[in-house]
């Protein structure tokens, strides 16, 4: 009898489960070499390799000395706000108390396991391409999730406001059609306007546009130079600056179906993220959110999550046409692993269970 019940339970689980079980996310990063594992004894080596890693992590991971990794990490953590100038940080290659504290804060801010060590997960996150806006600001306002710039700035016009945006006539990329770029940004802006009472309208008047968009290389005059392929992808500034700069050195993509580069970056994902900054949001530790600071090559993240929506609505209020039910319905209706619809219901499950019990006893 017990054996029959076990079989019935397994059959019931298989029938009521979604068509496909959720996909397991597989890391794209090759495990560190043995010489790097001494940074954290728990780091294990692996033979799994990614074709992407050689493009932008090889110089970091192939360092011959532990001290090189520590020095590179200090520079990174200072660049993005974890080692602040008032701490009088010594930029040497020693694993000191200030660095350990910064590592803990970095791990917490990125939803990582908090170890205080430069373990593999932490180093992989450090080397993931990301937004150029700092993660930590001394007077950050906000919750442990969505956060704001100091002073909680926002666009101060009366609701329902409309902000204009324009593309630089001089600083654009030529391998993507302008019509494709315009379409990408129109979709990105519309995602935000669908949840708040703020509209966006493209204009050809670049000089007087509220938001100015351009692709720039290296030092471009805003004290935030770009670093070439990968690394920092883009940056924008708090309200009401309206400056939106993308690194022209990246391989930007609007369609991964036709773009074959292994280091291509999804333009729409980055556009959606940077618009969040223009509206007043900073980074969140919620990995699924649009406002999470990093984006891997060939990764696409364009759908606003609850954390993004709650953060921006706290600044501007809600679009009268938006309901949380619409967000929940879109999440429940689709198995995002393979985009198959989930059709099982409570009544269907009861029917199946009764059928199995009948088969069991007759």
Tab-separated table of C-alpha atoms in Angstrom:
chain	number	residue	atom	x	y	z
A	1	UNK	CA	0.000	0.000	0.000
A	2	UNK	CA	2.786	2.432	0.918
A	3	UNK	CA	4.504	1.665	-2.363
A	4	UNK	CA	1.299	2.417	-4.264
A	5	UNK	CA	0.831	5.678	-2.391
A	6	UNK	CA	4.377	6.712	-3.271
A	7	UNK	CA	3.769	6.034	-6.941
A	8	UNK	CA	0.497	7.965	-6.801
A	9	UNK	CA	2.195	10.920	-5.157
A	10	UNK	CA	4.900	10.985	-7.816
A	11	UNK	CA	2.332	10.789	-10.613
A	12	UNK	CA	0.302	13.576	-9.027
A	13	UNK	CA	3.375	15.795	-8.762
A	14	UNK	CA	4.271	15.219	-12.403
A	15	UNK	CA	0.754	16.016	-13.599
A	16	UNK	CA	0.234	19.232	-11.615
A	17	UNK	CA	3.729	20.559	-12.190
A	18	UNK	CA	4.295	23.206	-14.885
A	19	UNK	CA	5.185	21.894	-18.322
A	20	UNK	CA	8.817	22.631	-17.586
A	21	UNK	CA	10.513	23.000	-14.244
A	22	UNK	CA	12.273	26.321	-13.691
A	23	UNK	CA	15.671	26.443	-15.295
A	24	UNK	CA	18.714	26.458	-13.068
A	25	UNK	CA	20.956	29.434	-13.665
A	26	UNK	CA	24.415	28.228	-14.618
A	27	UNK	CA	27.328	30.493	-13.888
A	28	UNK	CA	29.138	31.881	-16.928
A	29	UNK	CA	32.384	32.293	-15.044
A	30	UNK	CA	35.295	29.906	-14.928
A	31	UNK	CA	36.406	28.984	-11.435
A	32	UNK	CA	39.585	30.663	-10.192
A	33	UNK	CA	42.934	28.990	-10.575
A	34	UNK	CA	44.414	27.177	-7.557
A	35	UNK	CA	46.771	30.084	-6.930
A	36	UNK	CA	43.774	32.333	-6.300
A	37	UNK	CA	41.927	29.969	-3.974
A	38	UNK	CA	44.163	30.965	-1.062
A	39	UNK	CA	42.148	34.176	-0.814
A	40	UNK	CA	39.417	31.986	0.647
A	41	UNK	CA	40.114	28.332	1.517
A	42	UNK	CA	36.518	27.452	0.603
A	43	UNK	CA	37.062	28.268	-3.074
A	44	UNK	CA	37.072	25.090	-5.157
A	45	UNK	CA	38.582	24.666	-8.576
A	46	UNK	CA	36.553	23.499	-11.526
A	47	UNK	CA	37.172	22.420	-15.067
A	48	UNK	CA	34.048	24.248	-16.297
A	49	UNK	CA	34.998	27.099	-18.596
A	50	UNK	CA	33.043	29.827	-20.317
A	51	UNK	CA	33.911	31.259	-23.732
A	52	UNK	CA	32.973	34.702	-22.436
A	53	UNK	CA	35.430	34.782	-19.560
A	54	UNK	CA	38.495	35.025	-21.771
A	55	UNK	CA	37.222	38.260	-23.240
A	56	UNK	CA	37.085	40.361	-20.123
A	57	UNK	CA	38.310	38.501	-17.031
A	58	UNK	CA	41.515	36.884	-18.166
A	59	UNK	CA	43.831	39.675	-16.957
A	60	UNK	CA	42.234	39.633	-13.519
A	61	UNK	CA	41.950	35.888	-13.009
A	62	UNK	CA	45.354	35.094	-14.489
A	63	UNK	CA	47.173	37.354	-12.074
A	64	UNK	CA	50.150	35.530	-10.613
A	65	UNK	CA	49.894	37.094	-7.184
A	66	UNK	CA	47.234	37.274	-4.498
A	67	UNK	CA	48.319	40.855	-3.861
A	68	UNK	CA	47.372	41.848	-7.413
A	69	UNK	CA	43.797	40.726	-6.825
A	70	UNK	CA	43.627	42.621	-3.540
A	71	UNK	CA	44.960	45.782	-5.168
A	72	UNK	CA	42.529	45.562	-8.085
A	73	UNK	CA	39.658	44.950	-5.688
A	74	UNK	CA	40.563	47.996	-3.599
A	75	UNK	CA	40.536	50.202	-6.668
A	76	UNK	CA	37.143	48.833	-7.690
A	77	UNK	CA	35.588	49.191	-4.237
A	78	UNK	CA	36.832	52.767	-3.994
A	79	UNK	CA	35.511	53.568	-7.474
A	80	UNK	CA	31.998	52.441	-6.576
A	81	UNK	CA	31.765	53.941	-3.113
A	82	UNK	CA	32.667	51.160	-0.708
A	83	UNK	CA	36.025	52.648	0.294
A	84	UNK	CA	35.319	56.319	0.830
A	85	UNK	CA	37.952	59.086	0.829
A	86	UNK	CA	37.266	59.971	4.462
A	87	UNK	CA	38.432	56.489	5.422
A	88	UNK	CA	41.986	57.483	4.408
A	89	UNK	CA	42.378	54.246	2.518
A	90	UNK	CA	45.895	53.098	1.763
A	91	UNK	CA	45.894	51.695	-1.758
A	92	UNK	CA	48.343	48.909	-1.112
A	93	UNK	CA	47.953	45.196	-1.770
A	94	UNK	CA	47.169	44.180	1.808
A	95	UNK	CA	43.944	42.618	3.026
A	96	UNK	CA	43.322	45.114	5.844
A	97	UNK	CA	40.336	45.865	8.082
A	98	UNK	CA	39.008	48.606	5.792
A	99	UNK	CA	38.989	46.237	2.833
A	100	UNK	CA	37.268	43.490	4.803
A	101	UNK	CA	34.539	45.921	5.876
A	102	UNK	CA	34.132	47.096	2.277
A	103	UNK	CA	33.894	43.502	1.028
A	104	UNK	CA	31.127	42.756	3.541
A	105	UNK	CA	29.210	45.827	2.420
A	106	UNK	CA	29.723	44.942	-1.246
A	107	UNK	CA	28.514	41.371	-0.721
A	108	UNK	CA	25.437	42.588	1.144
A	109	UNK	CA	24.655	45.207	-1.520
A	110	UNK	CA	24.779	42.596	-4.291
A	111	UNK	CA	22.843	39.803	-2.614
A	112	UNK	CA	25.950	37.622	-2.216
A	113	UNK	CA	26.948	35.332	0.639
A	114	UNK	CA	28.487	37.626	3.256
A	115	UNK	CA	31.920	36.187	4.073
A	116	UNK	CA	34.170	39.252	4.248
A	117	UNK	CA	36.559	37.424	1.926
A	118	UNK	CA	37.525	37.788	-1.708
A	119	UNK	CA	35.988	34.436	-2.571
A	120	UNK	CA	35.164	33.333	-6.101
A	121	UNK	CA	31.578	34.593	-6.030
A	122	UNK	CA	32.732	38.049	-4.938
A	123	UNK	CA	35.539	38.310	-7.486
A	124	UNK	CA	33.210	37.133	-10.259
A	125	UNK	CA	30.738	39.848	-9.288
A	126	UNK	CA	33.463	42.491	-9.242
A	127	UNK	CA	34.407	41.587	-12.806
A	128	UNK	CA	30.857	41.529	-14.157
A	129	UNK	CA	30.088	44.469	-16.500
A	130	UNK	CA	28.049	47.088	-14.722
A	131	UNK	CA	26.588	50.566	-14.493
A	132	UNK	CA	29.029	53.356	-13.692
A	133	UNK	CA	26.871	54.940	-10.978
A	134	UNK	CA	28.331	54.320	-7.513
A	135	UNK	CA	26.518	51.812	-5.299
A	136	UNK	CA	27.215	53.378	-1.936
A	137	UNK	CA	26.828	57.033	-1.059
A	138	UNK	CA	27.388	58.173	2.523
A	139	UNK	CA	23.947	59.780	2.853
A	140	UNK	CA	21.928	57.267	0.855
A	141	UNK	CA	18.201	57.423	1.494
A	142	UNK	CA	15.912	54.492	1.061
A	143	UNK	CA	15.247	50.996	2.278
A	144	UNK	CA	17.391	47.890	2.199
A	145	UNK	CA	15.931	47.345	-1.240
A	146	UNK	CA	15.275	50.241	-3.591
A	147	UNK	CA	17.307	53.334	-2.773
A	148	UNK	CA	17.607	56.988	-3.727
A	149	UNK	CA	20.253	59.624	-4.277
A	150	UNK	CA	21.081	61.982	-1.355
A	151	UNK	CA	18.225	64.364	-0.735
A	152	UNK	CA	15.836	62.067	-2.610
A	153	UNK	CA	15.782	64.257	-5.747
A	154	UNK	CA	13.072	63.894	-8.383
A	155	UNK	CA	11.695	65.865	-11.293
A	156	UNK	CA	9.615	68.573	-9.651
A	157	UNK	CA	7.082	69.491	-12.317
A	158	UNK	CA	3.396	69.105	-11.722
A	159	UNK	CA	1.832	65.718	-12.397
A	160	UNK	CA	1.090	64.454	-14.984
A	161	UNK	CA	4.418	65.677	-16.350
A	162	UNK	CA	6.014	64.941	-19.706
A	163	UNK	CA	9.803	64.863	-20.079
A	164	UNK	CA	11.453	65.203	-23.471
A	165	UNK	CA	14.472	63.212	-24.608
A	166	UNK	CA	16.792	63.576	-27.587
A	167	UNK	CA	19.787	61.815	-29.111
A	168	UNK	CA	23.084	63.593	-29.614
A	169	UNK	CA	23.582	64.564	-33.273
A	170	UNK	CA	27.342	64.056	-32.870
A	171	UNK	CA	27.794	61.096	-30.522
A	172	UNK	CA	26.001	58.035	-31.849
A	173	UNK	CA	27.038	54.553	-32.966
A	174	UNK	CA	26.719	53.736	-36.670
A	175	UNK	CA	26.494	49.927	-36.794
A	176	UNK	CA	22.937	50.021	-35.408
A	177	UNK	CA	20.231	51.771	-37.377
A	178	UNK	CA	18.908	54.940	-35.800
A	179	UNK	CA	15.364	53.616	-36.135
A	180	UNK	CA	16.287	50.543	-34.070
A	181	UNK	CA	17.909	52.704	-31.387
A	182	UNK	CA	14.866	54.973	-31.244
A	183	UNK	CA	12.558	51.962	-30.904
A	184	UNK	CA	14.649	50.539	-28.054
A	185	UNK	CA	14.538	53.771	-26.065
A	186	UNK	CA	10.843	54.281	-26.735
A	187	UNK	CA	10.127	50.869	-25.205
A	188	UNK	CA	12.446	51.532	-22.264
A	189	UNK	CA	10.823	54.869	-21.431
A	190	UNK	CA	7.328	53.403	-21.823
A	191	UNK	CA	8.057	50.757	-19.183
A	192	UNK	CA	8.597	53.456	-16.576
A	193	UNK	CA	5.721	55.648	-17.746
A	194	UNK	CA	3.364	52.673	-17.442
A	195	UNK	CA	3.826	52.636	-13.650
A	196	UNK	CA	4.140	56.377	-12.801
A	197	UNK	CA	2.316	59.531	-13.988
A	198	UNK	CA	5.294	60.670	-16.052
A	199	UNK	CA	5.310	60.642	-19.835
A	200	UNK	CA	8.278	60.756	-22.192
A	201	UNK	CA	8.373	62.300	-25.639
A	202	UNK	CA	11.211	62.215	-28.160
A	203	UNK	CA	12.277	65.558	-29.606
A	204	UNK	CA	14.814	66.600	-32.226
A	205	UNK	CA	15.792	69.646	-30.146
A	206	UNK	CA	18.830	68.202	-28.376
A	207	UNK	CA	19.845	71.491	-26.745
A	208	UNK	CA	16.566	71.962	-24.887
A	209	UNK	CA	15.647	68.335	-24.268
A	210	UNK	CA	15.201	67.305	-20.641
A	211	UNK	CA	17.145	64.082	-21.209
A	212	UNK	CA	20.183	64.030	-23.504
A	213	UNK	CA	21.374	60.639	-24.776
A	214	UNK	CA	24.734	59.930	-26.396
A	215	UNK	CA	27.457	57.306	-26.904
A	216	UNK	CA	30.883	58.459	-25.693
A	217	UNK	CA	34.419	57.065	-25.461
A	218	UNK	CA	36.970	57.379	-22.671
A	219	UNK	CA	37.213	60.769	-20.980
A	220	UNK	CA	34.226	62.726	-22.266
A	221	UNK	CA	34.199	65.701	-19.915
A	222	UNK	CA	31.984	64.661	-16.999
A	223	UNK	CA	34.720	63.340	-14.643
A	224	UNK	CA	33.388	59.810	-15.224
A	225	UNK	CA	35.561	58.406	-18.053
A	226	UNK	CA	34.588	55.160	-19.712
A	227	UNK	CA	37.000	52.220	-19.619
A	228	UNK	CA	36.578	50.538	-23.008
A	229	UNK	CA	34.988	47.190	-23.765
A	230	UNK	CA	32.891	45.832	-20.869
A	231	UNK	CA	33.713	47.085	-17.372
A	232	UNK	CA	31.484	50.163	-17.049
A	233	UNK	CA	28.693	50.084	-19.635
A	234	UNK	CA	26.924	53.403	-19.095
A	235	UNK	CA	26.040	56.033	-16.531
A	236	UNK	CA	23.404	58.651	-15.971
A	237	UNK	CA	22.882	61.277	-13.324
A	238	UNK	CA	20.313	62.147	-10.674
A	239	UNK	CA	17.351	64.461	-11.358
A	240	UNK	CA	17.174	66.936	-12.887
A	241	UNK	CA	20.471	66.538	-14.739
A	242	UNK	CA	19.120	64.472	-17.622
A	243	UNK	CA	22.576	63.329	-18.768
A	244	UNK	CA	22.558	59.790	-20.172
A	245	UNK	CA	25.905	58.484	-21.448
A	246	UNK	CA	26.667	55.054	-22.927
A	247	UNK	CA	30.135	53.649	-23.601
A	248	UNK	CA	30.646	53.713	-27.370
A	249	UNK	CA	33.295	50.987	-27.070
A	250	UNK	CA	30.723	48.328	-26.164
A	251	UNK	CA	29.182	46.000	-28.712
A	252	UNK	CA	25.582	47.110	-28.315
A	253	UNK	CA	22.814	44.785	-29.474
A	254	UNK	CA	19.115	45.237	-30.139
A	255	UNK	CA	18.511	41.627	-31.198
A	256	UNK	CA	20.585	38.701	-29.952
A	257	UNK	CA	19.103	36.573	-32.709
A	258	UNK	CA	21.133	38.462	-35.301
A	259	UNK	CA	24.020	39.628	-33.085
A	260	UNK	CA	26.640	36.875	-32.766
A	261	UNK	CA	29.214	38.583	-30.537
A	262	UNK	CA	29.752	36.763	-27.238
A	263	UNK	CA	30.377	40.072	-25.468
A	264	UNK	CA	27.356	41.924	-26.861
A	265	UNK	CA	25.389	44.036	-24.378
A	266	UNK	CA	21.635	44.420	-24.598
A	267	UNK	CA	20.927	48.094	-25.261
A	268	UNK	CA	17.338	47.973	-24.059
A	269	UNK	CA	18.304	46.484	-20.687
A	270	UNK	CA	20.890	49.191	-20.070
A	271	UNK	CA	18.536	51.929	-21.276
A	272	UNK	CA	15.799	50.781	-18.904
A	273	UNK	CA	18.268	50.694	-16.003
A	274	UNK	CA	19.740	54.136	-16.641
A	275	UNK	CA	16.304	55.729	-16.954
A	276	UNK	CA	15.739	54.564	-13.378
A	277	UNK	CA	18.709	56.708	-12.322
A	278	UNK	CA	17.404	59.679	-14.297
A	279	UNK	CA	14.168	59.361	-12.313
A	280	UNK	CA	15.991	59.256	-8.966
A	281	UNK	CA	16.590	55.584	-8.142
A	282	UNK	CA	20.003	54.190	-7.265
A	283	UNK	CA	21.001	50.530	-7.132
A	284	UNK	CA	19.223	47.707	-5.366
A	285	UNK	CA	20.583	44.390	-4.010
A	286	UNK	CA	17.619	42.548	-5.557
A	287	UNK	CA	19.225	40.556	-8.370
A	288	UNK	CA	16.054	40.222	-10.434
A	289	UNK	CA	15.359	43.968	-10.409
A	290	UNK	CA	16.164	46.266	-13.316
A	291	UNK	CA	18.068	48.529	-10.893
A	292	UNK	CA	20.565	45.803	-9.921
A	293	UNK	CA	23.958	47.297	-10.872
A	294	UNK	CA	25.434	44.626	-13.160
A	295	UNK	CA	24.521	42.987	-16.456
A	296	UNK	CA	26.352	40.080	-18.083
A	297	UNK	CA	27.082	39.923	-21.807
A	298	UNK	CA	24.074	38.641	-23.763
A	299	UNK	CA	21.852	38.975	-20.701
A	300	UNK	CA	18.479	40.661	-21.093
A	301	UNK	CA	16.670	42.320	-18.179
A	302	UNK	CA	13.972	44.771	-19.218
A	303	UNK	CA	10.860	43.988	-17.160
A	304	UNK	CA	10.354	46.168	-14.092
A	305	UNK	CA	10.125	44.146	-10.899
A	306	UNK	CA	8.156	44.943	-7.755
A	307	UNK	CA	11.225	46.538	-6.151
A	308	UNK	CA	11.711	48.883	-9.128
A	309	UNK	CA	8.033	49.819	-9.196
A	310	UNK	CA	7.700	50.463	-5.473
A	311	UNK	CA	10.826	52.612	-5.497
A	312	UNK	CA	9.829	54.868	-8.377
A	313	UNK	CA	6.206	55.132	-7.228
A	314	UNK	CA	7.401	56.343	-3.830
A	315	UNK	CA	8.889	59.313	-5.718
A	316	UNK	CA	6.151	60.050	-8.253
A	317	UNK	CA	3.029	58.154	-7.278
A	318	UNK	CA	1.283	55.559	-9.403
A	319	UNK	CA	0.037	55.758	-12.951
A	320	UNK	CA	-3.779	55.696	-12.584
A	321	UNK	CA	-3.951	52.888	-15.139
A	322	UNK	CA	-1.442	50.669	-13.342
A	323	UNK	CA	-2.437	47.923	-10.926
A	324	UNK	CA	-0.241	45.469	-9.071
A	325	UNK	CA	-2.562	42.702	-10.272
A	326	UNK	CA	-1.339	43.225	-13.824
A	327	UNK	CA	2.245	42.701	-12.654
A	328	UNK	CA	1.363	39.575	-10.677
A	329	UNK	CA	-0.698	38.134	-13.515
A	330	UNK	CA	2.165	38.515	-15.966
A	331	UNK	CA	4.511	36.728	-13.551
A	332	UNK	CA	2.118	33.865	-12.802
A	333	UNK	CA	0.871	33.280	-16.336
A	334	UNK	CA	4.213	32.275	-17.785
A	335	UNK	CA	6.903	29.800	-16.869
A	336	UNK	CA	9.863	32.099	-17.491
A	337	UNK	CA	12.279	29.205	-17.841
A	338	UNK	CA	10.930	28.189	-21.252
A	339	UNK	CA	8.005	30.586	-21.804
A	340	UNK	CA	5.384	27.885	-21.555
A	341	UNK	CA	1.973	28.780	-20.078
A	342	UNK	CA	0.977	27.258	-16.747
A	343	UNK	CA	-2.605	25.993	-17.073
A	344	UNK	CA	-3.188	23.889	-13.933
A	345	UNK	CA	-5.865	25.028	-11.471
A	346	UNK	CA	-6.940	24.004	-7.979
A	347	UNK	CA	-10.024	22.203	-9.311
A	348	UNK	CA	-7.996	20.326	-11.905
A	349	UNK	CA	-5.566	19.224	-9.188
A	350	UNK	CA	-8.420	17.897	-7.027
A	351	UNK	CA	-9.849	16.001	-9.992
A	352	UNK	CA	-6.497	14.372	-10.722
A	353	UNK	CA	-6.023	13.402	-7.082
A	354	UNK	CA	-9.463	11.791	-6.914
A	355	UNK	CA	-8.750	9.890	-10.114
A	356	UNK	CA	-5.480	8.549	-8.715
A	357	UNK	CA	-7.148	7.459	-5.481
A	358	UNK	CA	-9.826	5.647	-7.474
A	359	UNK	CA	-7.196	3.812	-9.505
A	360	UNK	CA	-5.338	2.950	-6.317
A	361	UNK	CA	-8.261	1.262	-4.562
A	362	UNK	CA	-9.946	-0.439	-7.531
